[in-house]
Short mmCIF file of N, CA and C in Angstrom, two decimals:
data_model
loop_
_atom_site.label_atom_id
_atom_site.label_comp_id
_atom_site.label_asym_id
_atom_site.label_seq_id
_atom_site.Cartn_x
_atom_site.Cartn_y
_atom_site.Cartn_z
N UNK G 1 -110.37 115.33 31.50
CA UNK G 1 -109.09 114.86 31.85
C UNK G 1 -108.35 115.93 32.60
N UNK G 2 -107.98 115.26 33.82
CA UNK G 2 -107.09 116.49 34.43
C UNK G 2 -105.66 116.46 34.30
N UNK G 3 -104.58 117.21 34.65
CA UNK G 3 -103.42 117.10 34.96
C UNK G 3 -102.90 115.96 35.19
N UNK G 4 -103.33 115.47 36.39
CA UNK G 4 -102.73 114.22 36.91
C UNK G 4 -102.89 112.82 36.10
N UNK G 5 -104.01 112.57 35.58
CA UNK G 5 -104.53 111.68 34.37
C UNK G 5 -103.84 111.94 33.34
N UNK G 6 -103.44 113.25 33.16
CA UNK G 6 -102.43 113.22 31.52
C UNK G 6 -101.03 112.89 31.99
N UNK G 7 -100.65 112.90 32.84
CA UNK G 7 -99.22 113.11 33.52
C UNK G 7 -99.23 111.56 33.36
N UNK G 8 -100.26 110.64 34.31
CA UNK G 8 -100.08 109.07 34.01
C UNK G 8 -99.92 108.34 33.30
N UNK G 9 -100.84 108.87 32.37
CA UNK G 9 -101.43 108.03 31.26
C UNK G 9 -100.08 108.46 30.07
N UNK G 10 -99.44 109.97 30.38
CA UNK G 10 -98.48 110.05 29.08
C UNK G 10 -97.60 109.35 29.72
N UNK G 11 -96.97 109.18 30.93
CA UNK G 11 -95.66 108.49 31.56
C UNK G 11 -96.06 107.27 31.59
N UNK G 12 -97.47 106.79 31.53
CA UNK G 12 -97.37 104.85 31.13
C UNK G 12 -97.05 105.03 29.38
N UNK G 13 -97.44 105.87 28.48
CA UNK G 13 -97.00 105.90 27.32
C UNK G 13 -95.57 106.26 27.08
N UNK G 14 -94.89 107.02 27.97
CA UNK G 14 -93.11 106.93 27.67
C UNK G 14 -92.71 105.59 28.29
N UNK G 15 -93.75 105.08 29.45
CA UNK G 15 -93.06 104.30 29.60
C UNK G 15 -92.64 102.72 28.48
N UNK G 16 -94.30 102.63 27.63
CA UNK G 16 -94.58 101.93 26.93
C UNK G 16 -93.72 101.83 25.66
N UNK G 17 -93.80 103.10 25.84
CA UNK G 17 -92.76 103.58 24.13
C UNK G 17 -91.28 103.17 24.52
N UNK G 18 -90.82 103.76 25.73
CA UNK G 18 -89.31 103.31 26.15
C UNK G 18 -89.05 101.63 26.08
N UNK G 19 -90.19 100.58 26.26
CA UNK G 19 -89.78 99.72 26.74
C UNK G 19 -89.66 98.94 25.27
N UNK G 20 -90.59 99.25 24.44
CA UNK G 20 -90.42 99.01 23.48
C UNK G 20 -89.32 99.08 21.96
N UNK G 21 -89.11 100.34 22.51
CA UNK G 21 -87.36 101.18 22.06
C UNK G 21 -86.26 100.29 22.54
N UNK G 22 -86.59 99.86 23.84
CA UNK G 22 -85.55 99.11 24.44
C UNK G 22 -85.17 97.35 23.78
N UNK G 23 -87.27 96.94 24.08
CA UNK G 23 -86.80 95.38 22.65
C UNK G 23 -86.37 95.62 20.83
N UNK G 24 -86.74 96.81 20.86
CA UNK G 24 -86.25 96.66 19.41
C UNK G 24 -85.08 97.16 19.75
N UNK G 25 -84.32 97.99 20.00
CA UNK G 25 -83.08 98.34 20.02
C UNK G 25 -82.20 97.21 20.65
N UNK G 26 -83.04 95.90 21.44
CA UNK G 26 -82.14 94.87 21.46
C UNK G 26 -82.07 93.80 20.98
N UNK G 27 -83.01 93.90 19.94
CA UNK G 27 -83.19 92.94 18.88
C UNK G 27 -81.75 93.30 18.13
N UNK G 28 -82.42 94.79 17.68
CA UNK G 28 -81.31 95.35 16.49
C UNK G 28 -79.46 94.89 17.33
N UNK G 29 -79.53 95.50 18.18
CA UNK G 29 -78.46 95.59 18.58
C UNK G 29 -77.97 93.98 19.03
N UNK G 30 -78.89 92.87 19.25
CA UNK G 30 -78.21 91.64 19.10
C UNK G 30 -77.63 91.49 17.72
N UNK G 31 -78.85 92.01 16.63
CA UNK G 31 -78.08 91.11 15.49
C UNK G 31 -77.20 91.84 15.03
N UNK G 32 -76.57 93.46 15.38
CA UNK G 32 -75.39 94.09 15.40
C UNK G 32 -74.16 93.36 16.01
N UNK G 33 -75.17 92.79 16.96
CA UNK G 33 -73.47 91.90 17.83
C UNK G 33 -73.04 90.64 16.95
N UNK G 34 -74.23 90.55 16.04
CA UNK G 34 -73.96 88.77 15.59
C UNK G 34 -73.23 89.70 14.19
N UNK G 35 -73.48 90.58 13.67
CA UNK G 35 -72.96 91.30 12.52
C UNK G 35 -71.41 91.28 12.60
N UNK G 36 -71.25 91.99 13.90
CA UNK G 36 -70.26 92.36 14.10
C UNK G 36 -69.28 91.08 14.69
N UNK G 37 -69.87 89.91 15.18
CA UNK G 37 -68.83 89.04 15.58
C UNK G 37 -68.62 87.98 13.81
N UNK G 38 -69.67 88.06 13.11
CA UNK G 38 -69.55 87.37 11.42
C UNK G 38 -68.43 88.42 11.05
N UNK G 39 -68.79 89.43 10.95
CA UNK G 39 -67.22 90.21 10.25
C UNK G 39 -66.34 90.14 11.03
N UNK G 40 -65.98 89.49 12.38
CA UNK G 40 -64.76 89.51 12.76
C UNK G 40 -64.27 88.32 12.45
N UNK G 41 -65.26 87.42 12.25
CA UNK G 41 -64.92 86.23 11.97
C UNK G 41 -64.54 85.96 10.53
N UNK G 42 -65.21 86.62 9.80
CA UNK G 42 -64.27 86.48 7.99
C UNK G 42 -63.53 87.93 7.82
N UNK G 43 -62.97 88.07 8.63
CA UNK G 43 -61.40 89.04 8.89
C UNK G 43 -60.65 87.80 9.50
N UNK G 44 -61.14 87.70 10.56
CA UNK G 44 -59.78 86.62 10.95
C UNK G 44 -59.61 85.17 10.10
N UNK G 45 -60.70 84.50 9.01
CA UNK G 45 -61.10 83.69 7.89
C UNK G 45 -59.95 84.42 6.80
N UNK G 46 -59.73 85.48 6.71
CA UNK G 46 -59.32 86.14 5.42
C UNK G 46 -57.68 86.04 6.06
N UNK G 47 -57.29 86.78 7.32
CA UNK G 47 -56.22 86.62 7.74
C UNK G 47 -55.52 85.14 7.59
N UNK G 48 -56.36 84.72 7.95
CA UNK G 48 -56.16 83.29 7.39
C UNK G 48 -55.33 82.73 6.34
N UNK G 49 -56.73 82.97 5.41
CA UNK G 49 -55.76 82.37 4.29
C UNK G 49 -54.64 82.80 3.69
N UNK G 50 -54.56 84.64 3.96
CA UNK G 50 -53.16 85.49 3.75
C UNK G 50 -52.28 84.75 4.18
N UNK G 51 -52.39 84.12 5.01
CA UNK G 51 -51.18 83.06 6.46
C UNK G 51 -50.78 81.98 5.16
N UNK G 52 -52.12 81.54 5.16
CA UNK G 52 -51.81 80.24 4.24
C UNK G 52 -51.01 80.27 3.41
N UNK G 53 -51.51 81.53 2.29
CA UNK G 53 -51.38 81.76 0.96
C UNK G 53 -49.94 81.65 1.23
N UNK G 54 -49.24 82.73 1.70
CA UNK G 54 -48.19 83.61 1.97
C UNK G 54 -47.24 82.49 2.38
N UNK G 55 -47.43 81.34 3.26
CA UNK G 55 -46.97 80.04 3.74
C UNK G 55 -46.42 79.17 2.72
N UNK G 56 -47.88 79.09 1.32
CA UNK G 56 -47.89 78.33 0.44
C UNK G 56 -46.75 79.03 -0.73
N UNK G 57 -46.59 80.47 -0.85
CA UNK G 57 -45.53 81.01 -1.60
C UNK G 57 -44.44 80.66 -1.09
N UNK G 58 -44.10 80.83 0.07
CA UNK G 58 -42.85 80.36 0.74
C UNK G 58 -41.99 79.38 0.82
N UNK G 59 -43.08 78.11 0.91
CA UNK G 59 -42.95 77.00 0.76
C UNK G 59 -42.32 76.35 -1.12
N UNK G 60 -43.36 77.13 -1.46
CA UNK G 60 -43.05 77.28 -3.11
C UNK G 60 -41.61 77.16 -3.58
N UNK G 61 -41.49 78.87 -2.88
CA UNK G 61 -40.10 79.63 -3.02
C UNK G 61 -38.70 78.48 -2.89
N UNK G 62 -39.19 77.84 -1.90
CA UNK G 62 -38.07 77.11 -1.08
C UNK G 62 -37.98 76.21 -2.27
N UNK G 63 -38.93 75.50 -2.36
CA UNK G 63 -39.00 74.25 -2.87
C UNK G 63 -38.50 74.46 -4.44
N UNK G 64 -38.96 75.64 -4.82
CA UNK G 64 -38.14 76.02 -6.32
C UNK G 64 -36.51 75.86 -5.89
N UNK G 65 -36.16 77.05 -4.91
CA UNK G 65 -34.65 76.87 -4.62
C UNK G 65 -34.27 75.76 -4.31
N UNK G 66 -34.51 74.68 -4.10
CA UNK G 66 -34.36 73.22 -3.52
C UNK G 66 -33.92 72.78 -4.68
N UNK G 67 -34.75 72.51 -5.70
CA UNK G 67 -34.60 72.20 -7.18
C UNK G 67 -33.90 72.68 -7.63
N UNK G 68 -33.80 73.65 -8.09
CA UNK G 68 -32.34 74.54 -8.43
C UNK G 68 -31.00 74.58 -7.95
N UNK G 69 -30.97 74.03 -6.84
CA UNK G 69 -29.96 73.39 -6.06
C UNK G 69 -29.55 72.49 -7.01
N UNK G 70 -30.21 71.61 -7.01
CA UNK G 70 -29.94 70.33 -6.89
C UNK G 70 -29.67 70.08 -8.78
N UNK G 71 -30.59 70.45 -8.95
CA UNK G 71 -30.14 70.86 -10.64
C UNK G 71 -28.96 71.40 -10.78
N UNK G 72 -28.30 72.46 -10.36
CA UNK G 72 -27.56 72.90 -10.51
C UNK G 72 -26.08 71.75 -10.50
N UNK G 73 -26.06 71.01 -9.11
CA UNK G 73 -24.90 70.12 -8.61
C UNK G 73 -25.46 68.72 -9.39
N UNK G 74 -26.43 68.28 -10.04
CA UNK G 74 -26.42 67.57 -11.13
C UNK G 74 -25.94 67.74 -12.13
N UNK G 75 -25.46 69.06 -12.78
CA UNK G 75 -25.35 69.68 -13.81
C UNK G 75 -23.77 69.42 -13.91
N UNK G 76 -23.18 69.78 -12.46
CA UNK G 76 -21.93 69.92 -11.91
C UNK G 76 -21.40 68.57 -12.09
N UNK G 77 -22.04 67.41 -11.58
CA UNK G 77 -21.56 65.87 -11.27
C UNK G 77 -21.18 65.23 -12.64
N UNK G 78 -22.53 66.07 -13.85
CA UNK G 78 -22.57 65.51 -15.03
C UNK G 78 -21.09 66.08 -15.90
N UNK G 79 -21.03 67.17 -15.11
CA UNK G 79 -19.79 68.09 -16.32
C UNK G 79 -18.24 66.67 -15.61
N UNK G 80 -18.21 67.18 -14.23
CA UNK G 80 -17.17 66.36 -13.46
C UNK G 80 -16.86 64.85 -14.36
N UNK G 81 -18.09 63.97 -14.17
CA UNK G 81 -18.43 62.70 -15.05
C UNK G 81 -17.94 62.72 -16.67
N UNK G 82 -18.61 63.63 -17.17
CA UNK G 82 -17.84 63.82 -18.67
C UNK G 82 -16.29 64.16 -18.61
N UNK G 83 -15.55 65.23 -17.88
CA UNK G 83 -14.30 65.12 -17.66
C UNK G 83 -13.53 63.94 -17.42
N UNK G 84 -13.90 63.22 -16.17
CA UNK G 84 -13.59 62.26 -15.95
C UNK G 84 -13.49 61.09 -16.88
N UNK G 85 -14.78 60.66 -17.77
CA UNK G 85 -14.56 59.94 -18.84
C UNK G 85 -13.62 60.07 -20.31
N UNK G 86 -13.57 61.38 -20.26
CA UNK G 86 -12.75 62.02 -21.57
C UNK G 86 -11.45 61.73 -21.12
N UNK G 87 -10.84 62.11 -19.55
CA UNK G 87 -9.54 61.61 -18.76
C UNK G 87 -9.15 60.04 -19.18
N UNK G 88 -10.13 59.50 -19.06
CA UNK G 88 -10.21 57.63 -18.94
C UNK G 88 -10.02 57.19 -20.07
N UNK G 89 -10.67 57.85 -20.97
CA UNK G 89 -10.55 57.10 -22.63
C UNK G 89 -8.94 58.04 -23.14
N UNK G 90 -8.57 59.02 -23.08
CA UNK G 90 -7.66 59.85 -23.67
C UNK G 90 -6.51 58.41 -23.06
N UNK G 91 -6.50 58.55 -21.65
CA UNK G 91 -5.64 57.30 -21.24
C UNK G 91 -5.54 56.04 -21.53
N UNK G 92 -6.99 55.46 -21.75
CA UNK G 92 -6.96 54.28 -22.44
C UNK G 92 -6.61 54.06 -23.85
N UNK G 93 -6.82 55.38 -24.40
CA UNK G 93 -6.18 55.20 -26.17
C UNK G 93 -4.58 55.03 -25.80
N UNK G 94 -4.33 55.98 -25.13
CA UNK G 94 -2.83 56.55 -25.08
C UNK G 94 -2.24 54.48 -24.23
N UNK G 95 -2.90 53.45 -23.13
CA UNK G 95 -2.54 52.76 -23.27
C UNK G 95 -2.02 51.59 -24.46
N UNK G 96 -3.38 51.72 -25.23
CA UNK G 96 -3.56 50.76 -26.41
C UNK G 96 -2.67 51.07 -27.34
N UNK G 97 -2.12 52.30 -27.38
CA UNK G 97 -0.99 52.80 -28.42
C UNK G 97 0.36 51.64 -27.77
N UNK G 98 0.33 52.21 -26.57
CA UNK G 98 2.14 51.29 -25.72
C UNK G 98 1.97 50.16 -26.40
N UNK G 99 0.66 49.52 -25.74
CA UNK G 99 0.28 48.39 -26.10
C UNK G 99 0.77 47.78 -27.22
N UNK G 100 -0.11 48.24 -28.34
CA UNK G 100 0.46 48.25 -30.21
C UNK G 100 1.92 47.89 -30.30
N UNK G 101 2.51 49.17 -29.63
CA UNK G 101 3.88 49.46 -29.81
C UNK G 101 4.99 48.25 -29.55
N UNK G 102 4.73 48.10 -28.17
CA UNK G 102 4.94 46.68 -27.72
C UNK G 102 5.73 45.32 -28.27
N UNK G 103 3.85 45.01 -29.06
CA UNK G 103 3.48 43.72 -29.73
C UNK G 103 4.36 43.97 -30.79
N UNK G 104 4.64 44.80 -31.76
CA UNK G 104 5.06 45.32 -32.62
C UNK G 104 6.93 44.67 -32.41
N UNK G 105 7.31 45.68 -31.75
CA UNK G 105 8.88 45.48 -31.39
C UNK G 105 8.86 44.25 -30.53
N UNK G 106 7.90 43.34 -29.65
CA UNK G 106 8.31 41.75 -29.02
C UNK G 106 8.11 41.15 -30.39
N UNK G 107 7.00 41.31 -31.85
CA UNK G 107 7.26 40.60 -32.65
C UNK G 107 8.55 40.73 -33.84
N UNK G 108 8.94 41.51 -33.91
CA UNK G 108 10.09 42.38 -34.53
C UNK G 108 11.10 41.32 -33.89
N UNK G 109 11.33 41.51 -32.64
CA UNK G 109 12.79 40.37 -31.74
C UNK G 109 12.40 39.45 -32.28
N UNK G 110 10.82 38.64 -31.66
CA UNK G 110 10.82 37.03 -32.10
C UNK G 110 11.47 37.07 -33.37
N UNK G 111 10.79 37.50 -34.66
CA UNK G 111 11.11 37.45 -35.93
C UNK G 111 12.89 37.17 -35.74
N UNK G 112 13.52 38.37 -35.50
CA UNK G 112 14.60 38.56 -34.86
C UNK G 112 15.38 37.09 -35.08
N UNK G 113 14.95 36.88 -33.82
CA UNK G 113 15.59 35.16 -32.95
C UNK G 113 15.25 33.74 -33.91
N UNK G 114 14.03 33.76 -34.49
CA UNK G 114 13.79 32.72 -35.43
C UNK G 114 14.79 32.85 -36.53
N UNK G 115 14.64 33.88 -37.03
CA UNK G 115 15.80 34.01 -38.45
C UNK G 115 17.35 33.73 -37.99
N UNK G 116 17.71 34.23 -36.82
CA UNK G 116 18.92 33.97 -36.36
C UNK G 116 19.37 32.06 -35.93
N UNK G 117 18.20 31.30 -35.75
CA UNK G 117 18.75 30.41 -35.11
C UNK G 117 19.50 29.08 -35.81
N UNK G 118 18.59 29.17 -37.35
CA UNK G 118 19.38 28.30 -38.26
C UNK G 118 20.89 28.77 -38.58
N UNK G 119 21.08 29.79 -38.13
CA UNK G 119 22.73 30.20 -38.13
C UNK G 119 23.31 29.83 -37.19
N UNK G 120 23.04 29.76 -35.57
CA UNK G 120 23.83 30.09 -34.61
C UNK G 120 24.24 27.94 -34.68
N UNK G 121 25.68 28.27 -34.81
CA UNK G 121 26.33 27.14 -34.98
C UNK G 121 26.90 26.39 -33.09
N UNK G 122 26.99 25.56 -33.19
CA UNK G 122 27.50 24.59 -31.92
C UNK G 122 26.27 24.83 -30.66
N UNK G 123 25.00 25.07 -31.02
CA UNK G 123 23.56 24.71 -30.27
C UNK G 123 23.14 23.68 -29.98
N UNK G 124 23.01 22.92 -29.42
CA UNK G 124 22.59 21.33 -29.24
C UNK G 124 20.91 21.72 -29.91
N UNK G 125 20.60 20.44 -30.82
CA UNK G 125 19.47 20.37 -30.78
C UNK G 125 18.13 20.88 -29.58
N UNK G 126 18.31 20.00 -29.13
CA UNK G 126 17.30 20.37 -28.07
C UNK G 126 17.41 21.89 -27.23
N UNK G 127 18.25 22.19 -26.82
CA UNK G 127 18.38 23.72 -26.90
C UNK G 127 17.21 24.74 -28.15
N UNK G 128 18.00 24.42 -29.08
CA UNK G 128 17.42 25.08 -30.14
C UNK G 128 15.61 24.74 -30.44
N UNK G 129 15.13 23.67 -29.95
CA UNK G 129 13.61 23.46 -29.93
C UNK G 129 13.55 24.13 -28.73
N UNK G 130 13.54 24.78 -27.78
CA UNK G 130 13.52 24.73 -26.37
C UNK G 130 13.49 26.48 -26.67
N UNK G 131 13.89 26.87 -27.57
CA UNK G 131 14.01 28.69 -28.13
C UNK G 131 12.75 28.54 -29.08
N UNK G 132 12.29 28.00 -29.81
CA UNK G 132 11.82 27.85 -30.24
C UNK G 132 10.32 27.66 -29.86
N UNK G 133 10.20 26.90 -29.31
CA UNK G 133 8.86 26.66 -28.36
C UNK G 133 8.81 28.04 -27.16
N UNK G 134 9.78 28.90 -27.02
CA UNK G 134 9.55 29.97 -26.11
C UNK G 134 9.40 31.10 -27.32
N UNK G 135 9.67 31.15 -28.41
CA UNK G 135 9.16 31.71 -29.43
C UNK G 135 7.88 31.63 -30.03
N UNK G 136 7.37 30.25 -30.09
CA UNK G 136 5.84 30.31 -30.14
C UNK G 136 4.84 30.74 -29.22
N UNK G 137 5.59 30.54 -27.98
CA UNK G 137 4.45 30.66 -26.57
C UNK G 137 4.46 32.19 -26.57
N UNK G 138 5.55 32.97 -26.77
CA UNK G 138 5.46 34.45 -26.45
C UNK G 138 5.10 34.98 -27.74
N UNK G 139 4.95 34.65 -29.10
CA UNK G 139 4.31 35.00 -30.26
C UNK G 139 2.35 34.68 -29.79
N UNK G 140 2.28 33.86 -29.62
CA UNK G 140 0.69 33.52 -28.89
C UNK G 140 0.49 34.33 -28.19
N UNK G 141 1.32 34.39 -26.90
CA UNK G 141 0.53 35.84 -26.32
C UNK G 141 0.22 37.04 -26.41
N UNK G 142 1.43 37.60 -27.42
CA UNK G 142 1.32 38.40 -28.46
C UNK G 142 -0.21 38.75 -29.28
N UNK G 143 -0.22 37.57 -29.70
CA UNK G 143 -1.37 37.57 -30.76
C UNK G 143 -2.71 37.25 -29.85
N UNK G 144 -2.98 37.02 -28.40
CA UNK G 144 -4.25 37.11 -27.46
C UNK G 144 -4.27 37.93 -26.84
N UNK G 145 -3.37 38.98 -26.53
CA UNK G 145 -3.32 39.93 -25.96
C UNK G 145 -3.93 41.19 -26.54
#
């Protein structure tokens, strides 16, 4: 073997070896690219759901304060409502008392006017039924009222 024969034969062997360095290193280095585009892809998968998540707290957040709102001015309507009814009945007792009071002293007069009329002298009959019958009608209403 001379010089020139080793010179060939080793430079078809770098060359052989290089080319071979070259498919495996682009094997490797494809599935580095596919490595590397899967982890970019469950980074931006993960960013993701941080978005979501973080969206879904928010949303939460709100939606608690929404409720709490609204609870709150229910709470408010209900107190207002109870005032209001305690106003209505305090007044309605305080009517039914006048009321009482009323019936009480219009039956007190009738009484009044009946006892008086077998006294009141120079009345024409019919007059005196005519007080009388306005004594029953306003004693009745008295007593439906």
């Amino acid at each position: 073997m001379n010089l020139a024969n080793l010179m060939t034969n080793g430079g078809t062997g770098f060359l052989g070896a290089g080319i071979l360095v070259a498919v495996i290193e682009g094997l490797f280095h494809r599935g580095g690219r596919r490595a590397e585009a899967a982890a970019q892809l469950a980074e931006a998968a993960g960013r993701k759901a941080d978005t979501v998540i973080a969206d879904h707290e928010l949303w939460r957040e709100e939606a608690k304060e929404a409720y709490d709102n609204a609870k709150a001015e229910c709470a408010a309507c209900k107190k207002e409502l109870k005032e209001a009814k305690d106003e209505h009945e305090a007044e309605l007792s305080k009517l039914q008392r006048e009321m009482a009071e009323i019936r009480d002293a219009l039956n007190k007069r009738l009484d009044a006017i009946d006892e008086m009329l077998p006294y009141v002298q120079g009345m024409p009959e019919d007059k005196m039924a005519e007080i009388r019958a306005a004594n029953r009608a306003a004693r009745l209403a008295v007593w439906r009222g």
